[in-house]
Amino acid sequence: MTARTGHRGPRRRSPARAAAITLGAAVPVAVAVAIWVTGRHHSPQYTTSLFGAQGAAAVTLKARLGSALFGLALVQLLLALWMYERLPGLRAAPRRVRTSHRAVGWAAFLLSVPIAYHCVRTYGVETTSTRVFLHSVAGCALYGAFVAKVLVVHSRRLPGWLLPAAGSALFGAIGLLWYSAALWALNGFAAPGL
C-alpha cells in the first residue's frame, strides 16, 4: 500500500488467471473457426429437410424459427438488464429472474441447433454475397459467443466485464442472423442494406 493513497500498487495477474483468460478467449474462437472450416469444406446437400420441410418451405420454417430465436434473445436481454439493475423503475431482480434468464437461454440455444444444423448441412459456409457472408460469419460467431458466455459464467478467474461482453456478442450474432436470413426471407427476399 502506498502511504498517500491507501491503495495497493498495480495489480499483478496470477499465472492461473492469465491462463484462464487465454483459455477463455481461445476456446470460443476455436469453436467459431471449427464451424467455419467444417462449413467451408462441406459439400452442400440442398435436399436436406428441416422437420420434413425442404426447399422454400424449409427457408420459411427457418425464418419463423429464427424470429422466435430473436424473440428469446430479446427476452434474455431484458432479463439480463433487470438482473444488473439497468432497467429504470425496477427494483433488484428476484431470484426467479435469474432462473428464467438461464431457462430462456437454454431454450434459445436448443432452438438454434436445428436451424444451424440445417444451414451447415444444406449450404455449408458460403461467401457468395454480402448477405450470405454476414450470415455465415454470424452463425459461427453465435456458437463461439455462446461458449464464451458459458465459460465466463462458470469461471471465477475471468474478469467480470467479460460476461456482458459475451452476452452482447451473443445477442449481436443472433440479431445479425435474424436480419440477414429471417427478415430477408419473410420480407420477400430483401433486407434493407443487403
CSV table of C-alpha atoms in Angstrom, one decimal, residues 7-155:
chain,number,residue,atom,x,y,z
A,7,HIS,CA,-4.2,1.8,-2.4
A,8,ARG,CA,-2.1,-1.1,-3.4
A,9,GLY,CA,0.3,-0.8,-6.3
A,10,PRO,CA,-0.6,-2.1,-9.7
A,11,ARG,CA,-2.5,-5.4,-9.7
A,12,ARG,CA,-0.5,-8.3,-11.0
A,13,ARG,CA,-2.2,-11.1,-12.7
A,14,SER,CA,-1.6,-14.6,-11.3
A,15,PRO,CA,-0.4,-17.2,-13.8
A,16,ALA,CA,-3.7,-19.1,-13.2
A,17,ARG,CA,-5.8,-16.0,-14.1
A,18,ALA,CA,-3.7,-15.3,-17.2
A,19,ALA,CA,-4.2,-19.0,-18.3
A,20,ALA,CA,-7.9,-18.7,-17.6
A,21,ILE,CA,-8.1,-15.5,-19.7
A,22,THR,CA,-6.1,-17.1,-22.6
A,23,LEU,CA,-8.3,-20.2,-22.5
A,24,GLY,CA,-11.4,-18.1,-22.2
A,25,ALA,CA,-10.5,-16.4,-25.4
A,26,ALA,CA,-9.0,-19.3,-27.3
A,27,VAL,CA,-11.8,-21.9,-26.8
A,28,PRO,CA,-14.7,-19.7,-28.2
A,29,VAL,CA,-12.5,-18.6,-31.2
A,30,ALA,CA,-11.6,-22.3,-31.8
A,31,VAL,CA,-15.3,-23.2,-31.8
A,32,ALA,CA,-16.2,-20.5,-34.3
A,33,VAL,CA,-13.2,-21.3,-36.5
A,34,ALA,CA,-14.0,-25.0,-36.4
A,35,ILE,CA,-17.6,-24.4,-37.5
A,36,TRP,CA,-16.3,-22.1,-40.3
A,37,VAL,CA,-13.8,-24.7,-41.5
A,38,THR,CA,-16.3,-27.5,-41.4
A,39,GLY,CA,-18.9,-25.4,-43.3
A,40,ARG,CA,-16.3,-24.4,-45.9
A,41,HIS,CA,-15.2,-28.0,-46.6
A,42,HIS,CA,-18.7,-29.5,-46.5
A,43,SER,CA,-20.4,-30.3,-49.8
A,44,PRO,CA,-23.9,-28.7,-49.8
A,45,GLN,CA,-26.8,-31.0,-49.7
A,46,TYR,CA,-29.7,-28.8,-51.0
A,47,THR,CA,-32.3,-31.5,-50.5
A,48,THR,CA,-31.8,-31.7,-46.7
A,49,SER,CA,-35.1,-31.3,-44.8
A,50,LEU,CA,-35.9,-29.4,-41.6
A,51,PHE,CA,-38.7,-31.2,-39.7
A,52,GLY,CA,-39.9,-32.5,-43.1
A,53,ALA,CA,-39.8,-29.2,-44.9
A,54,GLN,CA,-37.5,-28.8,-47.9
A,55,GLY,CA,-36.5,-26.0,-50.3
A,56,ALA,CA,-38.6,-22.8,-49.9
A,57,ALA,CA,-40.7,-24.4,-47.2
A,58,ALA,CA,-37.6,-25.1,-45.1
A,59,VAL,CA,-36.4,-21.5,-45.7
A,60,THR,CA,-39.7,-20.2,-44.4
A,61,LEU,CA,-39.7,-22.5,-41.4
A,62,LYS,CA,-36.1,-21.4,-40.6
A,63,ALA,CA,-37.2,-17.8,-40.8
A,64,ARG,CA,-40.0,-18.4,-38.4
A,65,LEU,CA,-37.8,-20.3,-36.0
A,66,GLY,CA,-35.1,-17.7,-36.4
A,67,SER,CA,-37.7,-15.0,-35.5
A,68,ALA,CA,-38.7,-17.0,-32.4
A,69,LEU,CA,-35.0,-17.3,-31.5
A,70,PHE,CA,-34.5,-13.5,-31.9
A,71,GLY,CA,-37.6,-13.0,-29.6
A,72,LEU,CA,-36.0,-15.2,-27.0
A,73,ALA,CA,-32.8,-13.2,-27.3
A,74,LEU,CA,-34.7,-10.0,-26.6
A,75,VAL,CA,-36.3,-11.6,-23.5
A,76,GLN,CA,-32.7,-12.7,-22.5
A,77,LEU,CA,-31.5,-9.1,-22.9
A,78,LEU,CA,-34.3,-7.7,-20.8
A,79,LEU,CA,-33.8,-10.2,-18.1
A,80,ALA,CA,-30.1,-9.5,-18.0
A,81,LEU,CA,-30.7,-5.8,-17.8
A,82,TRP,CA,-33.1,-6.4,-14.9
A,83,MET,CA,-30.6,-8.6,-13.1
A,84,TYR,CA,-28.0,-6.0,-13.4
A,85,GLU,CA,-30.4,-3.2,-12.3
A,86,ARG,CA,-30.2,-1.4,-15.7
A,87,LEU,CA,-33.9,-1.1,-16.2
A,88,PRO,CA,-35.3,2.2,-14.9
A,89,GLY,CA,-38.1,1.9,-12.3
A,90,LEU,CA,-37.5,-1.7,-11.4
A,91,ARG,CA,-36.0,-2.8,-8.2
A,92,ALA,CA,-33.5,-5.6,-7.8
A,93,ALA,CA,-34.5,-8.7,-9.7
A,94,PRO,CA,-35.9,-11.6,-7.6
A,95,ARG,CA,-34.1,-14.9,-7.8
A,96,ARG,CA,-36.7,-16.3,-10.3
A,97,VAL,CA,-35.4,-13.7,-12.8
A,98,ARG,CA,-32.0,-15.4,-12.8
A,99,THR,CA,-33.6,-18.8,-13.1
A,100,SER,CA,-35.8,-17.5,-16.0
A,101,HIS,CA,-32.8,-16.0,-17.7
A,102,ARG,CA,-31.0,-19.3,-17.6
A,103,ALA,CA,-34.0,-21.3,-18.8
A,104,VAL,CA,-34.7,-18.9,-21.7
A,105,GLY,CA,-31.0,-19.0,-22.6
A,106,TRP,CA,-31.0,-22.8,-22.9
A,107,ALA,CA,-34.3,-22.7,-24.8
A,108,ALA,CA,-32.7,-20.3,-27.3
A,109,PHE,CA,-29.7,-22.5,-27.6
A,110,LEU,CA,-31.8,-25.6,-28.2
A,111,LEU,CA,-33.9,-23.7,-30.8
A,112,SER,CA,-30.8,-22.6,-32.6
A,113,VAL,CA,-29.3,-26.1,-33.1
A,114,PRO,CA,-31.7,-27.5,-35.7
A,115,ILE,CA,-31.6,-24.2,-37.6
A,116,ALA,CA,-27.8,-24.2,-37.6
A,117,TYR,CA,-27.6,-27.9,-38.4
A,118,HIS,CA,-29.9,-27.4,-41.4
A,119,CYS,CA,-27.9,-24.3,-42.6
A,120,VAL,CA,-24.5,-26.1,-42.4
A,121,ARG,CA,-25.7,-29.3,-43.9
A,122,THR,CA,-27.7,-27.8,-46.7
A,123,TYR,CA,-25.5,-24.8,-47.6
A,124,GLY,CA,-22.3,-25.1,-45.7
A,125,VAL,CA,-20.5,-21.8,-45.1
A,126,GLU,CA,-20.9,-19.6,-48.2
A,127,THR,CA,-19.3,-16.2,-49.2
A,128,THR,CA,-21.2,-15.7,-52.5
A,129,SER,CA,-22.8,-12.3,-51.4
A,130,THR,CA,-22.5,-9.8,-48.6
A,131,ARG,CA,-25.7,-11.1,-47.0
A,132,VAL,CA,-24.6,-14.7,-47.2
A,133,PHE,CA,-21.1,-13.9,-45.9
A,134,LEU,CA,-22.5,-11.9,-43.0
A,135,HIS,CA,-24.9,-14.7,-42.2
A,136,SER,CA,-22.2,-17.3,-42.3
A,137,VAL,CA,-19.9,-15.2,-40.0
A,138,ALA,CA,-22.7,-14.5,-37.6
A,139,GLY,CA,-23.6,-18.2,-37.4
A,140,CYS,CA,-20.1,-19.2,-36.5
A,141,ALA,CA,-19.8,-16.3,-34.1
A,142,LEU,CA,-23.0,-17.3,-32.3
A,143,TYR,CA,-21.6,-20.6,-31.1
A,144,GLY,CA,-18.3,-19.0,-30.2
A,145,ALA,CA,-20.1,-16.3,-28.2
A,146,PHE,CA,-22.3,-19.0,-26.5
A,147,VAL,CA,-19.2,-21.0,-25.4
A,148,ALA,CA,-17.6,-17.7,-24.2
A,149,LYS,CA,-20.6,-16.9,-22.1
A,150,VAL,CA,-20.8,-20.3,-20.6
A,151,LEU,CA,-17.1,-20.2,-19.7
A,152,VAL,CA,-17.4,-16.8,-18.2
A,153,VAL,CA,-20.4,-17.7,-16.1
A,154,HIS,CA,-18.6,-20.8,-14.7
A,155,SER,CA,-15.2,-19.2,-14.1
